[in-house]
Each structure stands twice: as structure tokens, then as C-alpha cells.
mmCIF file of C-alpha atoms in Angstrom:
data_model
loop_
_atom_site.group_PDB
_atom_site.id
_atom_site.type_symbol
_atom_site.label_atom_id
_atom_site.label_comp_id
_atom_site.label_asym_id
_atom_site.label_seq_id
_atom_site.Cartn_x
_atom_site.Cartn_y
_atom_site.Cartn_z
ATOM 1 C CA MET A 1 18.655 -75.452 1.786
ATOM 2 C CA THR A 2 16.125 -73.252 -0.289
ATOM 3 C CA ILE A 3 15.746 -69.306 0.121
ATOM 4 C CA GLN A 4 12.029 -69.556 1.143
ATOM 5 C CA SER A 5 13.278 -72.088 3.910
ATOM 6 C CA THR A 6 15.643 -69.640 5.255
ATOM 7 C CA ILE A 7 13.097 -66.911 5.253
ATOM 8 C CA ASP A 8 10.430 -69.238 6.876
ATOM 9 C CA LYS A 9 13.119 -69.999 9.785
ATOM 10 C CA LEU A 10 14.062 -66.274 10.183
ATOM 11 C CA ILE A 11 10.090 -65.624 10.619
ATOM 12 C CA GLU A 12 9.737 -68.807 13.014
ATOM 13 C CA MET A 13 12.484 -67.276 14.842
ATOM 14 C CA ARG A 14 10.532 -64.041 15.063
ATOM 15 C CA LEU A 15 13.446 -62.208 13.313
ATOM 16 C CA THR A 16 10.741 -60.600 10.873
ATOM 17 C CA SER A 17 12.649 -57.354 10.275
ATOM 18 C CA MET A 18 15.521 -59.585 9.141
ATOM 19 C CA ALA A 19 13.374 -61.734 6.954
ATOM 20 C CA ASP A 20 12.146 -58.606 5.241
ATOM 21 C CA ALA A 21 15.551 -57.092 4.502
ATOM 22 C CA PHE A 22 16.902 -60.330 3.274
ATOM 23 C CA ILE A 23 13.944 -60.389 0.643
ATOM 24 C CA THR A 24 14.719 -56.791 -0.222
ATOM 25 C CA GLN A 25 18.561 -57.899 -0.748
ATOM 26 C CA LYS A 26 17.687 -60.765 -2.711
ATOM 27 C CA ASP A 27 15.735 -58.711 -5.213
ATOM 28 C CA ASP A 28 18.213 -55.921 -5.330
ATOM 29 C CA PRO A 29 20.749 -56.770 -8.286
ATOM 30 C CA LYS A 30 23.088 -54.135 -6.647
ATOM 31 C CA MET A 31 23.490 -56.201 -3.572
ATOM 32 C CA LYS A 32 25.405 -58.972 -5.642
ATOM 33 C CA ASP A 33 28.678 -56.643 -5.521
ATOM 34 C CA VAL A 34 28.207 -56.430 -1.908
ATOM 35 C CA SER A 35 30.464 -58.919 0.375
ATOM 36 C CA PHE A 36 28.751 -61.487 2.478
ATOM 37 C CA GLU A 37 30.087 -59.580 5.743
ATOM 38 C CA ASP A 38 28.498 -56.437 4.685
ATOM 39 C CA ARG A 39 25.141 -57.811 3.532
ATOM 40 C CA LEU A 40 24.682 -60.047 7.128
ATOM 41 C CA GLY A 41 25.973 -56.703 9.150
ATOM 42 C CA MET A 42 23.114 -54.773 7.135
ATOM 43 C CA LEU A 43 20.485 -57.581 7.964
ATOM 44 C CA VAL A 44 21.508 -57.398 11.784
ATOM 45 C CA ASP A 45 21.430 -53.598 11.615
ATOM 46 C CA VAL A 46 17.782 -53.663 10.573
ATOM 47 C CA GLU A 47 16.694 -56.395 13.084
ATOM 48 C CA TYR A 48 18.566 -54.527 15.828
ATOM 49 C CA SER A 49 16.974 -51.027 14.915
ATOM 50 C CA ASN A 50 13.486 -52.479 14.599
ATOM 51 C CA ARG A 51 13.778 -54.185 17.968
ATOM 52 C CA LYS A 52 14.703 -51.134 19.751
ATOM 53 C CA ALA A 53 12.146 -49.054 18.321
ATOM 54 C CA ASN A 54 9.462 -51.621 19.387
ATOM 55 C CA SER A 55 10.933 -51.816 23.014
ATOM 56 C CA LEU A 56 10.885 -47.974 22.985
ATOM 57 C CA LYS A 57 7.189 -47.873 21.774
ATOM 58 C CA ARG A 58 6.276 -50.917 24.442
ATOM 59 C CA LEU A 59 7.803 -48.529 27.105
ATOM 60 C CA ILE A 60 5.890 -45.612 26.267
ATOM 61 C CA ARG A 61 2.710 -47.567 25.805
ATOM 62 C CA ASN A 62 3.096 -49.270 29.026
ATOM 63 C CA ALA A 63 3.877 -45.961 31.070
ATOM 64 C CA GLY A 64 0.413 -44.561 30.257
ATOM 65 C CA PHE A 65 1.335 -41.185 29.953
ATOM 66 C CA ASP A 66 -1.505 -38.599 30.099
ATOM 67 C CA GLN A 67 -0.075 -36.717 27.440
ATOM 68 C CA PRO A 68 2.002 -39.152 25.210
ATOM 69 C CA ASP A 69 3.114 -36.554 22.804
ATOM 70 C CA ALA A 70 5.112 -34.528 25.489
ATOM 71 C CA TYR A 71 8.638 -33.819 24.452
ATOM 72 C CA VAL A 72 11.270 -31.743 26.056
ATOM 73 C CA GLY A 73 12.282 -30.051 23.241
ATOM 74 C CA ASP A 74 8.953 -28.646 22.839
ATOM 75 C CA ILE A 75 8.798 -27.031 26.286
ATOM 76 C CA ASP A 76 7.674 -23.414 25.885
ATOM 77 C CA TYR A 77 9.955 -21.083 27.759
ATOM 78 C CA VAL A 78 8.586 -17.852 26.209
ATOM 79 C CA SER A 79 4.826 -18.190 27.358
ATOM 80 C CA GLY A 80 5.143 -15.758 30.616
ATOM 81 C CA ARG A 81 6.445 -18.555 32.810
ATOM 82 C CA LYS A 82 9.594 -18.358 34.935
ATOM 83 C CA LEU A 83 11.526 -21.495 34.162
ATOM 84 C CA ASN A 84 14.935 -22.644 34.644
ATOM 85 C CA ARG A 85 16.008 -23.914 31.062
ATOM 86 C CA ASN A 86 19.408 -25.284 32.564
ATOM 87 C CA LEU A 87 17.663 -27.329 35.214
ATOM 88 C CA ILE A 88 15.190 -28.830 32.745
ATOM 89 C CA GLN A 89 17.827 -29.678 30.228
ATOM 90 C CA ARG A 90 19.871 -31.161 32.919
ATOM 91 C CA LEU A 91 16.911 -33.241 34.201
ATOM 92 C CA ALA A 92 16.394 -34.564 30.536
ATOM 93 C CA THR A 93 19.654 -36.358 30.854
ATOM 94 C CA CYS A 94 18.075 -38.564 33.525
ATOM 95 C CA GLU A 95 21.080 -38.302 35.660
ATOM 96 C CA TYR A 96 18.634 -37.732 38.642
ATOM 97 C CA ILE A 97 17.401 -41.499 38.064
ATOM 98 C CA THR A 98 20.912 -42.811 38.486
ATOM 99 C CA GLU A 99 21.406 -40.611 41.563
ATOM 100 C CA HIS A 100 17.873 -41.826 42.784
ATOM 101 C CA ARG A 101 16.569 -38.156 43.409
ATOM 102 C CA ASN A 102 13.116 -37.001 43.187
ATOM 103 C CA ILE A 103 11.599 -33.931 41.050
ATOM 104 C CA PHE A 104 8.728 -31.703 42.711
ATOM 105 C CA ILE A 105 7.007 -29.718 40.017
ATOM 106 C CA THR A 106 4.371 -27.456 41.163
ATOM 107 C CA GLY A 107 2.478 -24.803 39.987
ATOM 108 C CA ALA A 108 -1.174 -23.706 39.599
ATOM 109 C CA THR A 109 -3.653 -25.486 37.302
ATOM 110 C CA GLY A 110 -3.133 -24.975 33.645
ATOM 111 C CA SER A 111 0.788 -24.243 34.259
ATOM 112 C CA GLY A 112 2.034 -27.319 32.348
ATOM 113 C CA LYS A 113 3.060 -29.239 35.105
ATOM 114 C CA THR A 114 1.660 -32.452 33.637
ATOM 115 C CA TYR A 115 3.352 -31.889 30.221
ATOM 116 C CA MET A 116 6.715 -31.277 31.747
ATOM 117 C CA ALA A 117 6.673 -34.455 33.926
ATOM 118 C CA CYS A 118 5.429 -36.668 30.714
ATOM 119 C CA ALA A 119 8.148 -35.034 28.453
ATOM 120 C CA LEU A 120 10.665 -36.083 31.470
ATOM 121 C CA GLY A 121 9.204 -39.582 31.225
ATOM 122 C CA MET A 122 9.811 -39.920 27.934
ATOM 123 C CA GLU A 123 13.286 -39.050 27.868
ATOM 124 C CA ALA A 124 13.394 -41.834 30.543
ATOM 125 C CA CYS A 125 11.684 -44.287 28.396
ATOM 126 C CA LYS A 126 14.349 -43.183 25.564
ATOM 127 C CA GLN A 127 17.066 -44.327 27.932
ATOM 128 C CA ARG A 128 15.259 -47.756 28.795
ATOM 129 C CA TYR A 129 14.150 -46.741 32.170
ATOM 130 C CA LYS A 130 10.817 -48.584 33.148
ATOM 131 C CA THR A 131 8.446 -45.545 33.530
ATOM 132 C CA GLN A 132 4.865 -45.330 34.974
ATOM 133 C CA TYR A 133 2.628 -42.487 34.973
ATOM 134 C CA VAL A 134 -0.367 -42.355 37.451
ATOM 135 C CA ARG A 135 -2.789 -39.695 39.091
ATOM 136 C CA LEU A 136 -2.669 -39.958 42.825
ATOM 137 C CA PRO A 137 -6.768 -40.512 43.071
ATOM 138 C CA ASP A 138 -6.446 -43.261 40.636
ATOM 139 C CA LEU A 139 -3.545 -44.941 42.564
ATOM 140 C CA LEU A 140 -5.242 -44.688 46.066
ATOM 141 C CA MET A 141 -8.448 -46.195 44.362
ATOM 142 C CA GLU A 142 -6.353 -49.046 42.819
ATOM 143 C CA LEU A 143 -4.703 -49.852 46.265
ATOM 144 C CA GLU A 144 -8.163 -49.477 48.128
ATOM 145 C CA LEU A 145 -9.815 -51.954 45.533
ATOM 146 C CA ALA A 146 -6.848 -54.450 45.915
ATOM 147 C CA ARG A 147 -7.026 -54.654 49.543
ATOM 148 C CA ASP A 148 -10.467 -56.077 49.205
ATOM 149 C CA ASP A 149 -9.636 -58.509 46.553
ATOM 150 C CA GLY A 150 -6.186 -59.693 47.922
ATOM 151 C CA SER A 151 -4.104 -58.114 45.169
ATOM 152 C CA TYR A 152 -2.732 -55.474 47.321
ATOM 153 C CA VAL A 153 0.796 -56.626 47.222
ATOM 154 C CA LYS A 154 0.637 -57.211 43.651
ATOM 155 C CA VAL A 155 -0.479 -53.432 42.919
ATOM 156 C CA GLN A 156 2.246 -52.043 45.437
ATOM 157 C CA LYS A 157 4.961 -53.539 43.193
ATOM 158 C CA LYS A 158 3.324 -52.316 40.224
ATOM 159 C CA TYR A 159 4.196 -48.933 41.425
ATOM 160 C CA ALA A 160 7.235 -49.851 43.627
ATOM 161 C CA ASN A 161 9.224 -51.364 40.767
ATOM 162 C CA PRO A 162 9.356 -48.864 37.863
ATOM 163 C CA VAL A 163 12.707 -46.841 37.798
ATOM 164 C CA LEU A 164 10.690 -43.597 37.475
ATOM 165 C CA LEU A 165 7.020 -43.102 38.748
ATOM 166 C CA ILE A 166 5.260 -39.858 37.831
ATOM 167 C CA ILE A 167 2.596 -39.218 40.634
ATOM 168 C CA ASP A 168 0.188 -36.525 39.162
ATOM 169 C CA GLU A 169 -2.418 -34.639 41.075
ATOM 170 C CA TRP A 170 -0.095 -35.041 44.384
ATOM 171 C CA LEU A 171 -2.100 -33.980 47.507
ATOM 172 C CA LEU A 172 -4.603 -32.405 45.481
ATOM 173 C CA LEU A 173 -7.085 -33.711 48.160
ATOM 174 C CA LYS A 174 -6.220 -34.645 51.766
ATOM 175 C CA PRO A 175 -5.504 -38.312 51.986
ATOM 176 C CA THR A 176 -7.405 -40.330 54.663
ATOM 177 C CA GLU A 177 -5.310 -42.077 57.384
ATOM 178 C CA SER A 178 -5.571 -45.305 55.467
ATOM 179 C CA GLU A 179 -4.494 -43.713 52.317
ATOM 180 C CA GLN A 180 -1.513 -42.186 54.191
ATOM 181 C CA HIS A 181 -0.547 -45.763 55.201
ATOM 182 C CA ASP A 182 -0.522 -46.536 51.424
ATOM 183 C CA ILE A 183 1.524 -43.626 50.352
ATOM 184 C CA LEU A 184 3.888 -44.355 53.062
ATOM 185 C CA GLU A 185 4.368 -48.021 52.079
ATOM 186 C CA LEU A 186 4.606 -47.197 48.429
ATOM 187 C CA LEU A 187 7.357 -44.540 49.186
ATOM 188 C CA HIS A 188 9.313 -46.616 51.467
ATOM 189 C CA ARG A 189 9.563 -49.258 48.837
ATOM 190 C CA ARG A 190 10.858 -47.156 46.310
ATOM 191 C CA ARG A 191 13.427 -44.901 48.827
ATOM 192 C CA LYS A 192 16.877 -44.905 47.497
ATOM 193 C CA LYS A 193 16.451 -47.096 44.540
ATOM 194 C CA SER A 194 14.290 -45.302 42.380
ATOM 195 C CA SER A 195 13.241 -41.809 41.325
ATOM 196 C CA THR A 196 9.627 -40.147 41.400
ATOM 197 C CA ILE A 197 8.314 -37.104 39.896
ATOM 198 C CA PHE A 198 5.498 -35.504 42.178
ATOM 199 C CA CYS A 199 3.084 -33.014 40.239
ATOM 200 C CA SER A 200 1.330 -30.705 42.634
ATOM 201 C CA GLN A 201 -0.767 -27.485 42.852
ATOM 202 C CA TYR A 202 0.846 -27.073 46.392
ATOM 203 C CA GLU A 203 4.406 -25.990 46.857
ATOM 204 C CA ASP A 204 6.352 -28.523 48.797
ATOM 205 C CA ASN A 205 6.249 -26.344 51.918
ATOM 206 C CA GLY A 206 2.392 -26.845 51.866
ATOM 207 C CA TRP A 207 2.544 -30.730 51.724
ATOM 208 C CA TYR A 208 2.810 -30.977 55.521
ATOM 209 C CA ASP A 209 -0.705 -29.334 56.104
ATOM 210 C CA GLN A 210 -2.258 -31.352 53.164
ATOM 211 C CA LEU A 211 -1.030 -34.448 54.808
ATOM 212 C CA GLY A 212 -2.952 -33.364 58.224
ATOM 213 C CA GLY A 213 0.056 -31.672 59.758
ATOM 214 C CA ASP A 214 0.451 -32.238 63.474
ATOM 215 C CA ASP A 215 -2.820 -34.180 63.567
ATOM 216 C CA SER A 216 -1.094 -36.900 61.379
ATOM 217 C CA PRO A 217 1.054 -39.251 62.844
ATOM 218 C CA LEU A 218 2.495 -40.072 59.151
ATOM 219 C CA ALA A 219 3.020 -36.688 57.675
ATOM 220 C CA GLU A 220 6.440 -36.307 58.768
ATOM 221 C CA ALA A 221 7.424 -39.849 57.776
ATOM 222 C CA ILE A 222 5.984 -39.693 54.159
ATOM 223 C CA LEU A 223 7.832 -36.251 53.663
ATOM 224 C CA ASP A 224 11.049 -37.672 54.959
ATOM 225 C CA ARG A 225 11.108 -40.353 52.249
ATOM 226 C CA ILE A 226 10.802 -37.946 49.475
ATOM 227 C CA LYS A 227 11.977 -34.387 50.518
ATOM 228 C CA TYR A 228 15.807 -35.140 50.975
ATOM 229 C CA ASP A 229 17.698 -34.016 47.820
ATOM 230 C CA ALA A 230 14.903 -33.401 45.341
ATOM 231 C CA TYR A 231 14.818 -31.116 42.300
ATOM 232 C CA LYS A 232 12.276 -28.544 42.624
ATOM 233 C CA ILE A 233 10.527 -26.611 39.588
ATOM 234 C CA ASN A 234 7.910 -24.291 40.925
ATOM 235 C CA ILE A 235 6.023 -22.886 37.781
ATOM 236 C CA VAL A 236 4.907 -19.248 38.124
ATOM 237 C CA PRO A 237 3.760 -16.922 35.632
ATOM 238 C CA LEU A 238 5.521 -13.667 35.222
ATOM 239 C CA ASP A 239 2.353 -11.935 34.493
ATOM 240 C CA PRO A 240 -0.569 -13.455 36.751
ATOM 241 C CA VAL A 241 -3.055 -11.068 35.321
ATOM 242 C CA ASN A 242 -2.608 -12.174 31.504
ATOM 243 C CA ASN A 243 -1.342 -15.707 32.327
ATOM 244 C CA ARG A 244 -2.316 -18.168 29.546
ATOM 245 C CA SER A 245 -3.272 -21.745 30.180
ATOM 246 C CA MET A 246 -0.184 -23.935 28.764
ATOM 247 C CA ARG A 247 -3.113 -26.353 27.655
ATOM 248 C CA GLU A 248 -3.858 -23.512 25.084
ATOM 249 C CA VAL A 249 -0.257 -23.064 24.478
ATOM 250 C CA TYR A 250 0.331 -26.541 23.499
ATOM 251 C CA GLY A 251 -2.871 -26.969 21.867
ATOM 252 C CA LEU A 252 -4.365 -29.822 24.373
ATOM 253 C CA ASP A 253 -7.945 -30.102 25.215
ATOM 254 C CA PRO A 254 -8.760 -27.570 27.763
ATOM 255 C CA SER A 255 -11.527 -29.890 29.215
ATOM 256 C CA LEU A 256 -9.190 -32.042 30.561
ATOM 257 C CA SER A 257 -7.756 -31.670 34.090
ATOM 258 C CA GLU A 258 -4.169 -31.315 34.507
#
């Protein structure tokens, strides 16, 4: 068997990183003094590390984060916001996901809700949890269109199946009765088997009214499926008068909505 034949077979089996490492070993005279077992181990390590890195890249790409560069370590605790550092660091371990608990991140526009949610989502991807980001208006529009073209069940599964779902702009606008049915169905599918991060300008005690309050037969049912045992992060400025937008702090485009 020729060396080129071995390389060709590795490439055919999609072990391209191992093939490249094998070529590097072949051309390195120092490798002649390394045992077969150690050289094989080095090849396997290269392929394994490359596959893990590519898997993470796919998870992050498929998550569709609004802010894919968000990082928990870059969350700013000194720019005039009242934040619970210990809670955020605990959530970064993704323990809440194994517990099937939700997170409510609330605060005014520009307070950094989306950045924090995406940063936590990035940590979930690093631990190989399938994650999906979506704005609630986009989600509801997608479900409405899916109802018309017959793909409603497929779209519901798209958002019901991820281990972590991030719903941004949660209840920014009051949903219609039909949209509330869609929301209830989705949250029912996710209940007690996955986690959801809700980002909202309204504190959770105002969500009932945003869902129509006593005039809506579904408001209580929707909240019942998400409020129990949820972690809550309410981002409030220490100095409301001189408060800076976190988009400015993080160097993000201020023209983008949060």
C-alpha cells in the first residue's frame, strides 16, 4: 500500500484533518523517533479536535444569534447597570438547562438584554446544546405563513426541539388570539423538557396584561407554562438620567433594534 493510497482513503472517509496531519508527520524527520502508538494518537487528536471545532461552528451558525460575538466574559458589570454577577456566572454553567428551567431577561431598550441572552446561548453551544434564537414577531409571522402553506407542524418542531430557545422582543406587541394559540402550543411542547430565555422590555408582572389580561382565555395558560421556577434578570440603570445604551458600550450598531 502506497502512502498516497493511504492519504486518498483518509480523504475519502472525510478524515481530512488526519490526512493533513499524516502528511505533516511524513515530512517531519523528527517523527521518525516517535513510536507508532504516539504518532497514531497525535493523528487521532488532530481529527478529533477539528471535528469538535467544526461541530461548535455549526451549532453557533445554525442558532442564528443576533449578536454572534457575544461572550459571557465580556458582560459589563461597571457601566451603571444593576446586575447579579453570581447569578449570571451560575447560568453560564448551563445548569438551568439540565434542570429544564427558563430565564427572564427584562429591561429597557439598549440595556443589553439581547447581548446577555446571546452570550448565554453561546455557552450552551459550547456544551453542545442545540440552540435557536428568534424574535417573537418573526416567529409568529413564520407560523402564520406555515399555516397557509401546510408546513405548520414542521415550523413548530423547528422551535420546539432545540434544547435552548431564545425568544427576543417577547410580548413587545400584544399578540392576537390566533398568535396566542401559536405561542401556547409552542410553550406546551417545550414544557419540562427544554429551556427558554425570554427577553422583554416588560417585567414579567406585566406580561399578563400584554397577553390581554382578563379578556384573554389563554393569558394565564401561557404564563403557567413558563413562570414556574424561572430565573429572573431585571436590568435596571443605577443612574437613569445619565444611563448609556449598552450598544454604545459594546460598540454595536445603535441603528439596530435590541
